[in-house]
Amino acid sequence: VQLQASGGGLVQAGGSLRLSCAASGRTFSSYTMGWFRQAPGKEREFVAAIRWSGGSTYLADSVKGRFTISRDNAKNTMYLQMNSLKPEDTAVYNCAAGRPVLSSIRQPSIYDYWGQGTLVTVSS
């Protein structure tokens, strides 16, 4: 599976962005997909994940109520709708694919495939 993230940019606090992660490969629909982010000087952190069916989603507490993760298996694409953005959301966002069990769904080391990052900058 090859992944390519896009949609980052510069936005003012309170604004919105939608990130996309396009995947190649016939088995996209069988993978759990995730978004992670890494701010300068900080460790990579979990943002959101979605199971292959799209029926189960998981969000970090810091983004609940503001971010929504979704996927379209027919288009081999995953999305992250980010609303009410805050300066602390500034980071490089990466998408990933893997088959984690529930207890490890927030662990980046469990994911097998990664796209290149897309930079999100939120100005105050």
Coordinates of N, CA and C in Angstrom, one line a residue:
V1 N 0.9 -1.2 0.0 CA 0.0 0.0 0.0 C 0.9 1.2 0.0
Q2 N 0.6 2.1 -0.9 CA 1.3 3.4 -1.0 C 0.3 4.5 -0.6
L3 N 0.8 5.4 0.2 CA -0.1 6.5 0.7 C 0.4 7.9 0.3
Q4 N -0.5 8.8 0.0 CA -0.1 10.1 -0.2 C -1.1 11.1 0.4
A5 N -0.6 11.9 1.4 CA -1.4 12.8 2.1 C -1.4 14.2 1.4
S6 N -2.5 14.9 1.5 CA -2.6 16.2 0.9 C -3.6 17.0 1.6
G7 N -3.6 18.4 1.4 CA -4.6 19.2 1.9 C -4.2 20.1 3.0
G8 N -2.9 20.0 3.4 CA -2.4 20.9 4.5 C -2.3 22.4 3.9
G9 N -2.0 23.3 4.9 CA -1.9 24.7 4.5 C -1.9 25.5 5.7
L10 N -2.0 26.8 5.4 CA -2.0 27.8 6.5 C -3.4 28.3 6.7
V11 N -3.9 28.3 7.9 CA -5.3 28.7 8.2 C -5.3 29.5 9.5
Q12 N -6.2 30.4 9.7 CA -6.3 31.1 10.9 C -7.0 30.3 12.0
A13 N -6.7 30.6 13.2 CA -7.4 29.9 14.3 C -8.9 30.0 14.1
G14 N -9.6 28.9 14.4 CA -11.1 28.8 14.2 C -11.5 28.4 12.8
G15 N -10.5 28.3 11.9 CA -10.8 27.9 10.5 C -10.8 26.4 10.4
S16 N -11.0 25.9 9.1 CA -11.1 24.5 8.8 C -10.2 24.1 7.7
L17 N -9.8 22.8 7.7 CA -9.1 22.2 6.6 C -9.6 20.8 6.5
R18 N -9.5 20.2 5.3 CA -9.7 18.8 5.1 C -8.5 18.2 4.5
L19 N -8.0 17.2 5.2 CA -6.8 16.4 4.7 C -7.4 15.2 4.0
S20 N -6.6 14.8 2.9 CA -6.9 13.6 2.2 C -5.7 12.7 2.2
C21 N -6.0 11.4 2.2 CA -4.9 10.4 2.1 C -5.3 9.4 1.0
A22 N -4.7 9.5 -0.1 CA -5.0 8.6 -1.3 C -4.1 7.4 -1.2
A23 N -4.7 6.2 -1.4 CA -3.9 5.0 -1.3 C -3.9 4.2 -2.6
S24 N -2.9 3.6 -2.9 CA -2.8 2.7 -4.0 C -2.7 1.3 -3.5
G25 N -3.2 0.4 -4.3 CA -3.2 -1.0 -3.9 C -4.6 -1.6 -3.7
R26 N -4.8 -2.8 -4.1 CA -6.1 -3.4 -4.1 C -6.6 -3.7 -2.7
T27 N -5.7 -3.7 -1.7 CA -6.1 -4.2 -0.4 C -6.4 -3.0 0.6
F28 N -6.5 -1.8 0.0 CA -6.8 -0.6 0.9 C -7.9 -0.9 1.9
S29 N -9.0 -1.4 1.4 CA -10.2 -1.6 2.2 C -10.0 -2.5 3.3
S30 N -9.0 -3.3 3.3 CA -8.8 -4.3 4.4 C -8.0 -3.7 5.6
Y31 N -7.5 -2.5 5.4 CA -6.6 -1.9 6.4 C -7.3 -0.9 7.3
T32 N -6.9 -0.9 8.6 CA -7.2 0.3 9.4 C -6.3 1.4 9.0
M33 N -6.9 2.6 8.9 CA -6.2 3.8 8.5 C -6.1 4.8 9.7
G34 N -5.0 5.5 9.8 CA -4.9 6.4 10.9 C -4.2 7.7 10.4
W35 N -4.4 8.7 11.2 CA -3.7 10.0 11.1 C -2.9 10.2 12.4
F36 N -1.7 10.7 12.1 CA -0.8 11.0 13.2 C -0.2 12.4 12.9
R37 N 0.3 13.1 13.9 CA 0.9 14.4 13.7 C 2.1 14.5 14.6
Q38 N 3.0 15.4 14.1 CA 4.2 15.7 14.8 C 4.5 17.2 14.7
A39 N 4.5 17.8 15.9 CA 4.9 19.2 16.0 C 6.4 19.3 16.2
P40 N 6.9 20.5 15.9 CA 8.4 20.7 16.0 C 8.8 20.4 17.5
G41 N 9.8 19.6 17.7 CA 10.3 19.3 19.0 C 9.5 18.4 19.8
K42 N 8.4 17.8 19.2 CA 7.5 16.9 20.0 C 7.5 15.5 19.3
E43 N 7.1 14.6 20.1 CA 6.9 13.2 19.5 C 5.7 13.1 18.7
R44 N 5.7 12.1 17.8 CA 4.5 11.9 17.0 C 3.4 11.4 17.9
E45 N 2.2 11.9 17.6 CA 1.1 11.6 18.4 C -0.1 11.2 17.5
F46 N -0.9 10.3 18.1 CA -2.1 9.8 17.5 C -3.2 10.9 17.3
V47 N -3.8 11.0 16.2 CA -4.9 11.9 16.0 C -6.3 11.2 15.8
A48 N -6.3 10.3 14.9 CA -7.6 9.6 14.6 C -7.3 8.3 13.8
A49 N -8.2 7.4 13.9 CA -8.1 6.1 13.2 C -9.5 5.7 12.8
I50 N -9.6 4.9 11.7 CA -10.9 4.3 11.3 C -10.7 2.9 10.8
R51 N -11.6 2.0 11.2 CA -11.5 0.6 10.8 C -11.8 0.5 9.3
W52 N -11.5 -0.7 8.7 CA -11.7 -0.9 7.3 C -13.1 -0.6 6.8
S53 N -14.1 -1.0 7.6 CA -15.5 -0.8 7.2 C -16.0 0.6 7.4
G54 N -15.2 1.4 8.1 CA -15.7 2.8 8.4 C -16.6 2.9 9.5
G55 N -17.0 1.7 10.1 CA -18.0 1.7 11.1 C -17.5 2.1 12.5
S56 N -16.2 2.0 12.7 CA -15.6 2.3 14.0 C -14.5 3.4 13.8
T57 N -14.6 4.5 14.5 CA -13.7 5.5 14.5 C -13.1 5.8 15.9
Y58 N -12.0 6.4 15.9 CA -11.3 6.7 17.2 C -10.6 8.0 17.0
L59 N -10.8 8.8 18.1 CA -10.2 10.2 18.0 C -9.4 10.4 19.3
A60 N -8.3 11.2 19.2 CA -7.6 11.6 20.4 C -8.5 12.6 21.1
D61 N -8.4 12.6 22.4 CA -9.2 13.5 23.2 C -9.0 15.0 22.8
S62 N -7.9 15.3 22.4 CA -7.6 16.7 22.0 C -8.3 17.2 20.8
V63 N -8.8 16.3 20.0 CA -9.5 16.7 18.8 C -11.0 16.3 18.7
K64 N -11.4 15.6 19.7 CA -12.9 15.2 19.8 C -13.8 16.4 19.7
G65 N -14.8 16.3 18.9 CA -15.7 17.4 18.7 C -15.3 18.4 17.7
R66 N -14.0 18.3 17.2 CA -13.5 19.2 16.2 C -13.1 18.5 14.9
F67 N -12.6 17.3 15.0 CA -12.1 16.6 13.9 C -13.0 15.4 13.6
T68 N -13.1 15.1 12.3 CA -13.9 13.9 11.9 C -13.1 13.1 10.9
I69 N -13.0 11.8 11.1 CA -12.3 10.9 10.2 C -13.3 10.1 9.4
S70 N -13.0 9.9 8.1 CA -13.9 9.1 7.3 C -13.1 8.5 6.2
R71 N -13.7 7.6 5.5 CA -13.0 6.9 4.4 C -14.0 6.6 3.3
D72 N -13.5 6.5 2.1 CA -14.3 6.1 0.9 C -13.5 4.9 0.2
N73 N -13.8 3.7 0.5 CA -13.1 2.6 0.0 C -13.2 2.5 -1.5
A74 N -14.2 3.0 -2.1 CA -14.4 2.9 -3.5 C -13.4 3.8 -4.2
K75 N -13.0 4.9 -3.5 CA -12.0 5.8 -4.0 C -10.6 5.6 -3.4
N76 N -10.5 4.6 -2.6 CA -9.2 4.4 -1.9 C -8.7 5.7 -1.2
T77 N -9.5 6.3 -0.5 CA -9.2 7.6 0.1 C -9.7 7.8 1.5
M78 N -8.9 8.3 2.4 CA -9.3 8.6 3.7 C -9.3 10.1 3.9
Y79 N -10.1 10.6 4.8 CA -10.2 12.1 5.0 C -10.1 12.4 6.5
L80 N -9.6 13.6 6.7 CA -9.7 14.2 8.1 C -10.2 15.6 8.0
Q81 N -11.4 15.7 8.4 CA -12.0 17.1 8.4 C -11.7 17.7 9.7
M82 N -11.0 18.9 9.7 CA -10.6 19.6 10.9 C -11.3 20.9 11.0
N83 N -12.1 21.1 12.0 CA -12.8 22.3 12.2 C -12.3 22.9 13.5
S84 N -12.6 24.2 13.7 CA -12.2 24.9 14.9 C -10.8 24.7 15.2
L85 N -9.9 24.9 14.2 CA -8.5 24.7 14.4 C -7.9 25.6 15.4
K86 N -6.9 25.1 16.1 CA -6.2 25.9 17.2 C -4.7 25.9 16.8
P87 N -4.0 26.9 17.3 CA -2.6 27.0 17.0 C -1.9 25.7 17.5
E88 N -2.3 25.1 18.5 CA -1.7 23.9 19.0 C -1.9 22.7 18.0
D89 N -2.8 22.8 17.0 CA -2.9 21.8 16.0 C -1.8 21.9 14.9
T90 N -1.0 22.9 15.0 CA 0.1 23.0 14.0 C 1.0 21.9 14.1
A91 N 1.2 21.2 13.0 CA 2.1 20.0 12.9 C 2.1 19.5 11.5
V92 N 3.0 18.5 11.3 CA 3.0 17.7 10.1 C 2.1 16.6 10.3
Y93 N 1.2 16.4 9.5 CA 0.2 15.3 9.6 C 0.5 14.2 8.6
N94 N 0.6 13.0 9.1 CA 0.9 11.8 8.3 C -0.3 10.8 8.4
C95 N -0.5 10.2 7.2 CA -1.5 9.1 7.3 C -0.8 7.7 7.3
A96 N -1.4 6.7 7.8 CA -0.8 5.4 7.9 C -1.8 4.3 7.8
A97 N -1.4 3.2 7.4 CA -2.2 2.0 7.3 C -1.6 0.8 8.0
G98 N -2.5 0.0 8.6 CA -2.0 -1.1 9.4 C -3.2 -2.0 9.8
R99 N -2.9 -3.0 10.6 CA -3.9 -3.9 11.1 C -3.8 -4.0 12.6
P100 N -3.9 -2.9 13.3 CA -3.7 -2.9 14.8 C -4.9 -3.5 15.5
V101 N -4.7 -4.2 16.6 CA -5.8 -4.5 17.5 C -6.2 -3.2 18.2
L102 N -7.4 -3.3 18.9 CA -7.9 -2.1 19.5 C -7.0 -1.5 20.5
S103 N -6.3 -2.3 21.3 CA -5.5 -1.8 22.3 C -4.3 -1.1 21.8
S104 N -3.9 -1.3 20.6 CA -2.7 -0.6 20.0 C -3.0 0.3 18.9
I105 N -4.3 0.7 18.7 CA -4.6 1.5 17.6 C -4.0 2.9 17.6
R106 N -3.6 3.3 18.8 CA -3.0 4.7 18.9 C -1.5 4.6 18.8
Q107 N -0.9 3.5 18.6 CA 0.5 3.4 18.6 C 1.1 3.4 17.2
P108 N 1.8 4.4 16.8 CA 2.3 4.5 15.4 C 3.2 3.4 15.0
S109 N 3.9 2.7 16.0 CA 4.8 1.6 15.6 C 4.0 0.4 15.0
I110 N 2.7 0.4 15.3 CA 2.0 -0.8 14.8 C 1.6 -0.7 13.3
Y111 N 1.6 0.5 12.8 CA 1.2 0.7 11.4 C 2.3 0.4 10.5
D112 N 2.0 -0.2 9.4 CA 3.0 -0.8 8.4 C 3.3 0.2 7.3
Y113 N 2.4 1.0 6.9 CA 2.6 1.9 5.7 C 2.4 3.3 6.1
W114 N 3.2 4.2 5.6 CA 3.1 5.6 5.9 C 3.2 6.5 4.6
G115 N 2.4 7.5 4.6 CA 2.6 8.5 3.5 C 3.5 9.6 3.9
Q116 N 3.8 10.5 3.0 CA 4.6 11.6 3.3 C 3.7 12.6 4.1
G117 N 4.3 13.5 4.9 CA 3.5 14.4 5.7 C 3.0 15.6 4.9
T118 N 1.9 16.2 5.4 CA 1.4 17.4 4.9 C 1.4 18.4 6.1
L119 N 1.9 19.6 5.9 CA 2.0 20.6 7.0 C 0.7 21.4 7.2
V120 N 0.3 21.4 8.4 CA -0.8 22.2 8.8 C -0.3 23.3 9.7
T121 N -0.5 24.5 9.4 CA -0.1 25.7 10.2 C -1.3 26.5 10.6
V122 N -1.6 26.6 11.9 CA -2.7 27.4 12.4 C -2.2 28.7 13.0
S123 N -2.5 29.8 12.5 CA -2.0 31.1 13.1 C -3.0 31.6 14.1
S124 N -2.5 32.3 15.1 CA -3.4 32.8 16.1 C -3.9 34.2 15.8

